[in-house]
Amino acid sequence: MYPLFPGGFYSVSFYLLCMPDNYGDELMKDIILNTYGLAIEDLARFIMIPYSSDNSLRWENIIFFSFGVFSIWFHYAIMLYCGFKMHFNMKQELKKFSASHRRLQKQFFYALVAQSLGPTFLLVLPVAPILIAPLLSPHLKLEFSWQTGWLYSIVGLYPPFDSISFILIVSEYKRVVKKQFCFMYTVKKDKNLQQFSVTL
């Protein structure tokens, strides 16, 4: 239920603060036409341009950008707080358990840490330059024009990363996966031997 609130808040602010206007359409018209061969008027679009032609701030777009940054860092703060709290609580509680149980619980904790790093490297860091570049371009006297289709490929890596991190870190999962692969390999080998013996 909770993800609906930040998701809804972000979507509503996106809709209200990034609606297309004449300035944005004029600025992007040639880029869209040259890059994609499409007229901007025919496209559904939301455009975030932080500066006007005189380098003054376009406050609606800046407010939207601030909402996005705040939302990301707020959730990172929650993750860090919960992670540290869990780590210190676990340290105390694990003293009561056996060595093997302690090892397993530590592996679960490391897997959770890896899972929280996944979105950082596969979602946040690839997007950061794309979001920051328009803010810096007038100060650096540079123009940025990036096609972001590659970004969706990186986003697609996140769901398998989530599962693979658990499989590689938690020994119980690793053992089950190894056993499954060995079983599949053995069955395949047996079938090949049977076929070979039949042909002989």
PDB file of N, CA and C in Angstrom, residues 103-108 165-178:
ATOM      1  N   ARG A 103      25.673 -17.697  11.116  1.00  0.00           N
ATOM      2  CA  ARG A 103      26.236 -17.550   9.773  1.00  0.00           C
ATOM      3  C   ARG A 103      25.130 -17.340   8.740  1.00  0.00           C
ATOM      4  N   LEU A 104      24.047 -18.113   8.855  1.00  0.00           N
ATOM      5  CA  LEU A 104      22.931 -17.996   7.912  1.00  0.00           C
ATOM      6  C   LEU A 104      22.265 -16.623   8.013  1.00  0.00           C
ATOM      7  N   GLN A 105      22.054 -16.146   9.242  1.00  0.00           N
ATOM      8  CA  GLN A 105      21.421 -14.838   9.432  1.00  0.00           C
ATOM      9  C   GLN A 105      22.297 -13.715   8.881  1.00  0.00           C
ATOM     10  N   LYS A 106      23.612 -13.845   9.056  1.00  0.00           N
ATOM     11  CA  LYS A 106      24.529 -12.840   8.499  1.00  0.00           C
ATOM     12  C   LYS A 106      24.463 -12.838   6.977  1.00  0.00           C
ATOM     13  N   GLN A 107      24.356 -14.033   6.395  1.00  0.00           N
ATOM     14  CA  GLN A 107      24.245 -14.128   4.935  1.00  0.00           C
ATOM     15  C   GLN A 107      22.970 -13.451   4.444  1.00  0.00           C
ATOM     16  N   PHE A 108      21.865 -13.635   5.177  1.00  0.00           N
ATOM     17  CA  PHE A 108      20.610 -12.956   4.814  1.00  0.00           C
ATOM     18  C   PHE A 108      20.786 -11.441   4.880  1.00  0.00           C
ATOM     19  N   SER A 165      21.585 -12.100  -6.475  1.00  0.00           N
ATOM     20  CA  SER A 165      22.347 -11.717  -5.285  1.00  0.00           C
ATOM     21  C   SER A 165      22.031 -12.650  -4.119  1.00  0.00           C
ATOM     22  N   PHE A 166      20.753 -13.002  -3.955  1.00  0.00           N
ATOM     23  CA  PHE A 166      20.377 -13.940  -2.891  1.00  0.00           C
ATOM     24  C   PHE A 166      21.012 -15.309  -3.127  1.00  0.00           C
ATOM     25  N   ILE A 167      20.958 -15.787  -4.368  1.00  0.00           N
ATOM     26  CA  ILE A 167      21.490 -17.119  -4.689  1.00  0.00           C
ATOM     27  C   ILE A 167      22.999 -17.183  -4.451  1.00  0.00           C
ATOM     28  N   LEU A 168      23.722 -16.116  -4.800  1.00  0.00           N
ATOM     29  CA  LEU A 168      25.177 -16.126  -4.659  1.00  0.00           C
ATOM     30  C   LEU A 168      25.642 -15.954  -3.219  1.00  0.00           C
ATOM     31  N   ILE A 169      24.865 -15.244  -2.408  1.00  0.00           N
ATOM     32  CA  ILE A 169      25.314 -14.921  -1.051  1.00  0.00           C
ATOM     33  C   ILE A 169      24.839 -15.944  -0.023  1.00  0.00           C
ATOM     34  N   VAL A 170      23.585 -16.372  -0.094  1.00  0.00           N
ATOM     35  CA  VAL A 170      23.030 -17.285   0.922  1.00  0.00           C
ATOM     36  C   VAL A 170      23.376 -18.724   0.539  1.00  0.00           C
ATOM     37  N   SER A 171      24.138 -19.393   1.418  1.00  0.00           N
ATOM     38  CA  SER A 171      24.668 -20.725   1.086  1.00  0.00           C
ATOM     39  C   SER A 171      23.571 -21.755   0.849  1.00  0.00           C
ATOM     40  N   GLU A 172      22.440 -21.653   1.562  1.00  0.00           N
ATOM     41  CA  GLU A 172      21.342 -22.617   1.376  1.00  0.00           C
ATOM     42  C   GLU A 172      20.773 -22.528  -0.042  1.00  0.00           C
ATOM     43  N   TYR A 173      20.565 -21.323  -0.508  1.00  0.00           N
ATOM     44  CA  TYR A 173      20.065 -21.126  -1.874  1.00  0.00           C
ATOM     45  C   TYR A 173      21.087 -21.645  -2.889  1.00  0.00           C
ATOM     46  N   LYS A 174      22.363 -21.318  -2.629  1.00  0.00           N
ATOM     47  CA  LYS A 174      23.432 -21.734  -3.539  1.00  0.00           C
ATOM     48  C   LYS A 174      23.475 -23.263  -3.653  1.00  0.00           C
ATOM     49  N   ARG A 175      23.320 -23.937  -2.502  1.00  0.00           N
ATOM     50  CA  ARG A 175      23.363 -25.398  -2.481  1.00  0.00           C
ATOM     51  C   ARG A 175      22.217 -25.992  -3.300  1.00  0.00           C
ATOM     52  N   VAL A 176      21.020 -25.438  -3.139  1.00  0.00           N
ATOM     53  CA  VAL A 176      19.843 -25.939  -3.868  1.00  0.00           C
ATOM     54  C   VAL A 176      20.024 -25.747  -5.374  1.00  0.00           C
ATOM     55  N   VAL A 177      20.521 -24.571  -5.771  1.00  0.00           N
ATOM     56  CA  VAL A 177      20.718 -24.289  -7.200  1.00  0.00           C
ATOM     57  C   VAL A 177      21.774 -25.225  -7.786  1.00  0.00           C
ATOM     58  N   LYS A 178      22.885 -25.414  -7.048  1.00  0.00           N
ATOM     59  CA  LYS A 178      23.930 -26.337  -7.514  1.00  0.00           C
ATOM     60  C   LYS A 178      23.371 -27.745  -7.681  1.00  0.00           C
TER      61      LYS A 178
END
